[in-house]
PDB file of C-alpha atoms in Angstrom:
ATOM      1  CA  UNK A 236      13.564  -2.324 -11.952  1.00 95.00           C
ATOM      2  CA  UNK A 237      10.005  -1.969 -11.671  1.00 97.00           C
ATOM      3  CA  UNK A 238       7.142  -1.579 -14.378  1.00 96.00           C
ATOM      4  CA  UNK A 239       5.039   0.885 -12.291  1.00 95.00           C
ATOM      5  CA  UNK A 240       1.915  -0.260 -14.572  1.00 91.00           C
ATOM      6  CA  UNK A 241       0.343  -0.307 -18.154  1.00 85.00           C
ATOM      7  CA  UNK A 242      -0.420   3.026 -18.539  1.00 86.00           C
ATOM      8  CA  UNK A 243       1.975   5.054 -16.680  1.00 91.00           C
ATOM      9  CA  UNK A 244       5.076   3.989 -18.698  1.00 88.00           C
ATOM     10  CA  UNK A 245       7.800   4.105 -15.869  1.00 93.00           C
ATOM     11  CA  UNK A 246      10.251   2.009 -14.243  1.00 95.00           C
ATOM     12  CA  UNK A 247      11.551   2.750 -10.786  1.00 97.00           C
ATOM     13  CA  UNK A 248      14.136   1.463  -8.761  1.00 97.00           C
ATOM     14  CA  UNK A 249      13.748  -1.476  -6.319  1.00 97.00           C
ATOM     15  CA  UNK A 250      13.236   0.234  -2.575  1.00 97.00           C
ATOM     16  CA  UNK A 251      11.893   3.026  -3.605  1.00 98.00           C
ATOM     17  CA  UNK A 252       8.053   4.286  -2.084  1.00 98.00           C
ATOM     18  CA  UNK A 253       5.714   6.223  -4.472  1.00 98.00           C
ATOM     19  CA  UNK A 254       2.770   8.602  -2.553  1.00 98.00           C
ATOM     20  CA  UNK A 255      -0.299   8.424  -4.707  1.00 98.00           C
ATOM     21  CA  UNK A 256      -2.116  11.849  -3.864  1.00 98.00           C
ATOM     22  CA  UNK A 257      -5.360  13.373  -4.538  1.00 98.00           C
ATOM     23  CA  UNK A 258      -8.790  14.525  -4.054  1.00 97.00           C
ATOM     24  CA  UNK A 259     -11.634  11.697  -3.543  1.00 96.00           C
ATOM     25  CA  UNK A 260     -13.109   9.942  -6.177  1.00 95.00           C
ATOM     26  CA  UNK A 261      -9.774  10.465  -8.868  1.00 97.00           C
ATOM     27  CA  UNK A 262      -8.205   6.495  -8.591  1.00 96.00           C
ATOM     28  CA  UNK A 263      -5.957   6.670  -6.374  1.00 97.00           C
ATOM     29  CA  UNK A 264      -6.939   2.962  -5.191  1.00 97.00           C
ATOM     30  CA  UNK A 265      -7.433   2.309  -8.312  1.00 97.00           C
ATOM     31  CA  UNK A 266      -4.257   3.024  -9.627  1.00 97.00           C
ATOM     32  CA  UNK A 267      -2.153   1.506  -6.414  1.00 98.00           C
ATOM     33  CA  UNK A 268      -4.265  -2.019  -7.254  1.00 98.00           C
ATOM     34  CA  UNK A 269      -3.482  -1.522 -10.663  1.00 97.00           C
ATOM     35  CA  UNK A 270       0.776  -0.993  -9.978  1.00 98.00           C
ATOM     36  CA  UNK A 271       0.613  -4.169  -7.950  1.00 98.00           C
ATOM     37  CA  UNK A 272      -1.428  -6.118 -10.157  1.00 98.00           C
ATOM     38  CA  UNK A 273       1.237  -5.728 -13.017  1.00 97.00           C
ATOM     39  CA  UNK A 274       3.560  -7.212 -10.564  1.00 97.00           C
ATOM     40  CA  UNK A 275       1.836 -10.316  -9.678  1.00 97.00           C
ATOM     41  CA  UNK A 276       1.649 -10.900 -13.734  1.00 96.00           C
ATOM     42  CA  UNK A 277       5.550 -10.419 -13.542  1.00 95.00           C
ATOM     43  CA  UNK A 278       5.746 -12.870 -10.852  1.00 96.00           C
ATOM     44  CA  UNK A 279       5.900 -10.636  -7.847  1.00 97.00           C
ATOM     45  CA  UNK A 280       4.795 -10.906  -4.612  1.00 98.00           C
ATOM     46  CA  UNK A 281       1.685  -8.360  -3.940  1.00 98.00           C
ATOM     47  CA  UNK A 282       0.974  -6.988  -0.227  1.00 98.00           C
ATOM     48  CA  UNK A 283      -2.040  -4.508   0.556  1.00 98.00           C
ATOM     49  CA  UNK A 284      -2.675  -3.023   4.134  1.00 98.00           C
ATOM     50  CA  UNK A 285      -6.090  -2.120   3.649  1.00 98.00           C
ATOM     51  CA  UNK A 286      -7.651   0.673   6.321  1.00 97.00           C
ATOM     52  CA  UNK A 287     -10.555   1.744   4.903  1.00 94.00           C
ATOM     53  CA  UNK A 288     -11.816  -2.021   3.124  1.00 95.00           C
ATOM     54  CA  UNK A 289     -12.347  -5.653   4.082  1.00 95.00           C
ATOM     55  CA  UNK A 290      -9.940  -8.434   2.863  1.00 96.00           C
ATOM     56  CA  UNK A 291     -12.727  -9.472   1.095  1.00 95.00           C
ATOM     57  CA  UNK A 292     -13.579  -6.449  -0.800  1.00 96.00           C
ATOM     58  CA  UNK A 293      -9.901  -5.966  -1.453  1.00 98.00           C
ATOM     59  CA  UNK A 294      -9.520  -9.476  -2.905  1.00 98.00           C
ATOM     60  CA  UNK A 295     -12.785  -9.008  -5.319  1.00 97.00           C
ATOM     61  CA  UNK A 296     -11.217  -6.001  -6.411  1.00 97.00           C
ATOM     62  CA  UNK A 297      -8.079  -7.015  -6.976  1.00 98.00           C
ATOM     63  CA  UNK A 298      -9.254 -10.259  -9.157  1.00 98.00           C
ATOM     64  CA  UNK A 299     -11.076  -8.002 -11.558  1.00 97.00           C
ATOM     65  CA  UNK A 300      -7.402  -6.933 -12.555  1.00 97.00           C
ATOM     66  CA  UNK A 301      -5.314 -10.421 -12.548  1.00 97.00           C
ATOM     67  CA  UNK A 302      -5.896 -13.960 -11.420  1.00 96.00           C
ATOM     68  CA  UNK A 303      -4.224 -14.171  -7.807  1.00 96.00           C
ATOM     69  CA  UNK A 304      -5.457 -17.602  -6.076  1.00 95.00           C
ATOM     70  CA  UNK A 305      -2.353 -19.641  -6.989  1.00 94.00           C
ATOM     71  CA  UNK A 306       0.067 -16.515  -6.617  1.00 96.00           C
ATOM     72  CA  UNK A 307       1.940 -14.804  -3.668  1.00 97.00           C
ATOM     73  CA  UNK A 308      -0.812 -12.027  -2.670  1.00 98.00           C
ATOM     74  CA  UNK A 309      -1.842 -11.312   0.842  1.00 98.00           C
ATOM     75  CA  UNK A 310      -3.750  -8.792   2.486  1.00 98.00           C
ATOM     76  CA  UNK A 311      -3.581  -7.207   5.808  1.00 98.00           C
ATOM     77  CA  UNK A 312      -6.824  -5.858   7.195  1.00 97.00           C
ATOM     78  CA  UNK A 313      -6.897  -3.557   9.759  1.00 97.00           C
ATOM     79  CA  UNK A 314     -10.529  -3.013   9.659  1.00 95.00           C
ATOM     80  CA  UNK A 315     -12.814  -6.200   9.953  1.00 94.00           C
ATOM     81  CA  UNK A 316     -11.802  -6.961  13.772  1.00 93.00           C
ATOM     82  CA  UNK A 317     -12.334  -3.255  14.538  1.00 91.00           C
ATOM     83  CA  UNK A 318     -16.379  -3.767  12.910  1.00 88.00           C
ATOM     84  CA  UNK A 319     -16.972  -6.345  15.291  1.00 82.00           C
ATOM     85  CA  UNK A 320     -17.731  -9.106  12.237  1.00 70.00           C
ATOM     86  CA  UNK A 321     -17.870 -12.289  14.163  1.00 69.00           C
ATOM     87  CA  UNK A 322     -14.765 -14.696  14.969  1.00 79.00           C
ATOM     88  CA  UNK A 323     -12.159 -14.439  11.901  1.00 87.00           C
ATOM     89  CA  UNK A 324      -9.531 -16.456  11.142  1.00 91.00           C
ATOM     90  CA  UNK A 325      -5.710 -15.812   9.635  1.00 94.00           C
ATOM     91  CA  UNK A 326      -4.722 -17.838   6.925  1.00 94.00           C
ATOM     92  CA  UNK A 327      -1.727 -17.636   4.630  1.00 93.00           C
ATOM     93  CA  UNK A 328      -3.234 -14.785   2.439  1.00 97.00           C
ATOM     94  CA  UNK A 329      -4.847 -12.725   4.969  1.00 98.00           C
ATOM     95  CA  UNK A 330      -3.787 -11.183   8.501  1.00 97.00           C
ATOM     96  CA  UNK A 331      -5.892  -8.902  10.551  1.00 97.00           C
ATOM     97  CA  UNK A 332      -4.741  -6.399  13.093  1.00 96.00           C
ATOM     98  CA  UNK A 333      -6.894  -5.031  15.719  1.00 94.00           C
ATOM     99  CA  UNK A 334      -7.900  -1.359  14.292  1.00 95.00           C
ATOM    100  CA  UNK A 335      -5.985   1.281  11.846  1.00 95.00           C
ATOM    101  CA  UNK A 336      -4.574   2.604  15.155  1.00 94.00           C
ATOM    102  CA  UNK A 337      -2.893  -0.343  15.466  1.00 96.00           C
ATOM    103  CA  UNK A 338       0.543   0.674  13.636  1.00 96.00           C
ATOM    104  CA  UNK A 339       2.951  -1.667  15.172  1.00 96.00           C
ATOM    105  CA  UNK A 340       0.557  -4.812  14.454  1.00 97.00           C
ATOM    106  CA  UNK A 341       0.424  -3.537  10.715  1.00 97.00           C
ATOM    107  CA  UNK A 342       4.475  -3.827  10.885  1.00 96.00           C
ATOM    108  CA  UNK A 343       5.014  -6.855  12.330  1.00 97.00           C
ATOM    109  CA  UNK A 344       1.743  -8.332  10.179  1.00 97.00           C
ATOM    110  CA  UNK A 345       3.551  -6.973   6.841  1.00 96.00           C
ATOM    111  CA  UNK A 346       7.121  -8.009   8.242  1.00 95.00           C
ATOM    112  CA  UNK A 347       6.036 -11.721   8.430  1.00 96.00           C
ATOM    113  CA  UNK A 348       4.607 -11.743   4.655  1.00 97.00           C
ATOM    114  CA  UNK A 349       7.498  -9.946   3.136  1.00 94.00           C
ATOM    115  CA  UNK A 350       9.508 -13.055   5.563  1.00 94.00           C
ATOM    116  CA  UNK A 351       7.049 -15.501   3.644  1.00 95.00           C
ATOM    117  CA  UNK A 352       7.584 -14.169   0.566  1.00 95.00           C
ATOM    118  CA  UNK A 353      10.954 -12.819   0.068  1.00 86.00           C
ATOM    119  CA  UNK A 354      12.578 -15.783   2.471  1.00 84.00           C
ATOM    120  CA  UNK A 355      10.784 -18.848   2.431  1.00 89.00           C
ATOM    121  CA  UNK A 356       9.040 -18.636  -1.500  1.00 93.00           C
ATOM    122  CA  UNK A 357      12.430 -16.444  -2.688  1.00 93.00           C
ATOM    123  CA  UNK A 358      10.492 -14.008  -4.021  1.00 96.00           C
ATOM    124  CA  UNK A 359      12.588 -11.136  -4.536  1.00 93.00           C
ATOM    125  CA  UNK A 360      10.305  -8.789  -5.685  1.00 97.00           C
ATOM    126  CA  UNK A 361       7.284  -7.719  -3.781  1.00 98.00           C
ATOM    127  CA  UNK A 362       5.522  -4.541  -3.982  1.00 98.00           C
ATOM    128  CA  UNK A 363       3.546  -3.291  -0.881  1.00 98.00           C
ATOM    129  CA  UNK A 364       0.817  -0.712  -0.928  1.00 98.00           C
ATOM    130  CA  UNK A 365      -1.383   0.683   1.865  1.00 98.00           C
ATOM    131  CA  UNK A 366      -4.936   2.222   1.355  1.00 98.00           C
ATOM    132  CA  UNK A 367      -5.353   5.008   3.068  1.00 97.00           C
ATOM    133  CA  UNK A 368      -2.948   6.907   4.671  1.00 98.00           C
ATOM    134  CA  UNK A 369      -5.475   9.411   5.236  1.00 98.00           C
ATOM    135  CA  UNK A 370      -7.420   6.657   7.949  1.00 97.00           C
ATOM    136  CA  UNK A 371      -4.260   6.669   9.691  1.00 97.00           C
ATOM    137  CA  UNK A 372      -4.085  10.047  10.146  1.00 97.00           C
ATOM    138  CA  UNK A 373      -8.020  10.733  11.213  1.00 96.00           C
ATOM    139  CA  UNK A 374      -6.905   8.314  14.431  1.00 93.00           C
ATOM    140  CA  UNK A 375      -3.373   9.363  14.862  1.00 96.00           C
ATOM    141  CA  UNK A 376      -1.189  12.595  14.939  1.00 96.00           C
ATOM    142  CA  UNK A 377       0.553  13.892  12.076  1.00 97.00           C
ATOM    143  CA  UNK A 378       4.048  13.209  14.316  1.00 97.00           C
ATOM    144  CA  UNK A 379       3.014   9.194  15.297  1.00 97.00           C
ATOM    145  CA  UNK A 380       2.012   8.555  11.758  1.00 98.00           C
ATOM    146  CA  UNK A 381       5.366  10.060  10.209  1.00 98.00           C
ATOM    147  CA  UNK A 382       7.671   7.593  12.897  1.00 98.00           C
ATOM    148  CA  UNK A 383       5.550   4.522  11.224  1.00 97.00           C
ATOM    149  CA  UNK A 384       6.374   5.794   7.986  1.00 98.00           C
ATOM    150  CA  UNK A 385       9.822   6.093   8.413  1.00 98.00           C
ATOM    151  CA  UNK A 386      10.190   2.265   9.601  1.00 97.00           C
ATOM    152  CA  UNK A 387       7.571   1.320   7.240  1.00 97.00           C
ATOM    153  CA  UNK A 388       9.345   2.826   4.275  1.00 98.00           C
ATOM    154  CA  UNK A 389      12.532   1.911   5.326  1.00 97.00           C
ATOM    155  CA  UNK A 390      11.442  -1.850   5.627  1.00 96.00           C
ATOM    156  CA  UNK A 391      10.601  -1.674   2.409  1.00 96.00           C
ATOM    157  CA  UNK A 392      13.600  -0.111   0.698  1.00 97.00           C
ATOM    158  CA  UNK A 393      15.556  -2.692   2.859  1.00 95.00           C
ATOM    159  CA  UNK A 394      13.857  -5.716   1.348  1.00 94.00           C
ATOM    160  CA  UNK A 395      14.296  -4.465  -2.561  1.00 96.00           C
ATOM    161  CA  UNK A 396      10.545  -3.770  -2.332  1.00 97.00           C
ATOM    162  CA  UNK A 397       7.939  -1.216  -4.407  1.00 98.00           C
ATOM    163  CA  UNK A 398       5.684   0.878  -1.620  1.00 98.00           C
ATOM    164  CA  UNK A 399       2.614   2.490  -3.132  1.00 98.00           C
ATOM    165  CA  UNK A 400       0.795   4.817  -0.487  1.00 98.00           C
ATOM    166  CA  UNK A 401      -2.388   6.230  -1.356  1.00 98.00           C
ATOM    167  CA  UNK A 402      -3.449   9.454   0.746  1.00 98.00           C
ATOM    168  CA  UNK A 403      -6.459  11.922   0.181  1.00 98.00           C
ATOM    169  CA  UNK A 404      -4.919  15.330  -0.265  1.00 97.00           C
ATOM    170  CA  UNK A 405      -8.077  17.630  -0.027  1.00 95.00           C
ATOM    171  CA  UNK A 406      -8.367  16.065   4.005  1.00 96.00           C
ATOM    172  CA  UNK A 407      -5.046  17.408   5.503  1.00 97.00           C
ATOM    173  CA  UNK A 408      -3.531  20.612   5.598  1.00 96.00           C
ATOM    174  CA  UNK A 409      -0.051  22.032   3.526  1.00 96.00           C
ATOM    175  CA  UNK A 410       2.009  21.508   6.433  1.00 95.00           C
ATOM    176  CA  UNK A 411       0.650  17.776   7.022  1.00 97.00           C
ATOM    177  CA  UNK A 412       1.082  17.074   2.958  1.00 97.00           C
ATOM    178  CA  UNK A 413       4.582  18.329   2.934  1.00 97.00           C
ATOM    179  CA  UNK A 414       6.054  16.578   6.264  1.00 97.00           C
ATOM    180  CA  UNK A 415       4.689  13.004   5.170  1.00 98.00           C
ATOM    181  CA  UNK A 416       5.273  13.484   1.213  1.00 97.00           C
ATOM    182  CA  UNK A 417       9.496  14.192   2.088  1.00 96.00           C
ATOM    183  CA  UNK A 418       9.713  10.547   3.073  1.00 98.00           C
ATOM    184  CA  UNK A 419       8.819   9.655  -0.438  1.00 98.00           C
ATOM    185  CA  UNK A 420      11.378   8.914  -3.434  1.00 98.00           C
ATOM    186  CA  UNK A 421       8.495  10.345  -6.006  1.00 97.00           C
ATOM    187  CA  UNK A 422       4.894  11.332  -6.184  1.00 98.00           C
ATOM    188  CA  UNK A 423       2.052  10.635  -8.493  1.00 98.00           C
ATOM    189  CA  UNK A 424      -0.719  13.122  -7.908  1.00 97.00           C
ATOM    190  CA  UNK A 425      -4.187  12.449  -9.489  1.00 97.00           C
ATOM    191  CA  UNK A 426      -6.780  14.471 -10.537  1.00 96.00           C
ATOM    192  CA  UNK A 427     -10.122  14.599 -11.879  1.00 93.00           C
ATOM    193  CA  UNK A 428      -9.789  16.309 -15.395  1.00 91.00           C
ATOM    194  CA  UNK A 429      -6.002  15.375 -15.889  1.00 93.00           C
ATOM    195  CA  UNK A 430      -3.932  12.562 -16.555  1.00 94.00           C
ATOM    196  CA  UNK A 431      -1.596  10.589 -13.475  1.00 96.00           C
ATOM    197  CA  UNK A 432       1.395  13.608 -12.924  1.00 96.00           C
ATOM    198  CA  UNK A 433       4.043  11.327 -11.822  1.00 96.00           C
ATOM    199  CA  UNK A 434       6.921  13.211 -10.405  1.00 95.00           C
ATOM    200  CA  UNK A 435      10.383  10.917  -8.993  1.00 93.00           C
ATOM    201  CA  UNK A 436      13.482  11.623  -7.554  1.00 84.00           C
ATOM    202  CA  UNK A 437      15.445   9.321  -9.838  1.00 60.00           C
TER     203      UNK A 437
END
């Protein structure tokens, strides 16, 4: 089982993928960094496919919450090539793909860390999250982003894994919300006056 974090006292099943939904500005990222961060302290493997930050960003944020450097955490930044900064580099914590648009890079990028984790370090558990759905979808239909999905999620209920998917709520319409949140085993929606309303399929 998984410990979803401190404050939301929950366990879910390995392979199962939680949306994180809400308006801006309610935690969503701050939440997602927080559910992998008390997995890393468990010994887990940590993955985040960041489309809206840098790596670096990312990695600052993510050490305010738990000491990473000597554990299995990687990043995969879809955003830093697209900017144009300079000549950069892969190295075992960080991949880049091209652009957010990029969805079958972000696959194979996340398919050889889980590989590095999961298979090489025997890490068993590893939980995955991607920040923001919502970037996806400003750069790709409603139908391409729902076929990555579906082999995203699937990858990661194959491999034992925890997906955390963050999405802004207030930027797509009802019929958008509903087709993507049905490939979901539960649903944590955020807002700004109330606490985290978790809702799973258990």
């Amino acid at each position: 089982m998984y410990q979803l974090s401190a404050d939301l006292d929950e366990e879910v099943l390995p392979g199962t993928n939680i949306l994180i939904s809400g308006p801006p500005l309610t935690g969503k990222r701050s939440l997602a960094l927080d559910i992998l961060a008390t997995g890393v302290e468990n010994g887990e493997g940590a993955i985040i496919v960041t489309t809206k930050d840098s790596a670096t960003r990312v990695l600052e944020d993510f050490a305010r919450r738990t000491e990473y450097e000597s554990r299995p955490v990687a990043v995969v930044d879809c955003v830093t090539r697209q900017q144009g900064v300079g000549e950069v580099r892969e190295d075992k914590r960080i991949k880049y793909t091209s652009s957010p648009v990029d969805m079958t890079g972000i696959g194979i990028k996340l398919s050889e860390f889980l590989q590095a984790f999961h298979q090489d370090q025997g890490i068993s558990h590893n939980r995955i999250m991607v920040h923001s759905l919502s970037t996806l979808l400003m750069y790709a239909d409603l139908q391409t982003v729902f076929r990555f999905l579906h082999v995203f999620t699937g990858r990661i209920q194959s491999v034992d894994g925890l997906g955390v998917f963050c999405i802004d709520s207030s930027s797509h319409d009802e019929q958008a919300m509903n087709t993507l949140t049905q490939l979901f085993d539960g649903v944590i929606r955020m807002s700004e006056d109330e606490p985290p309303d978790i809702r799973l399929q258990q």
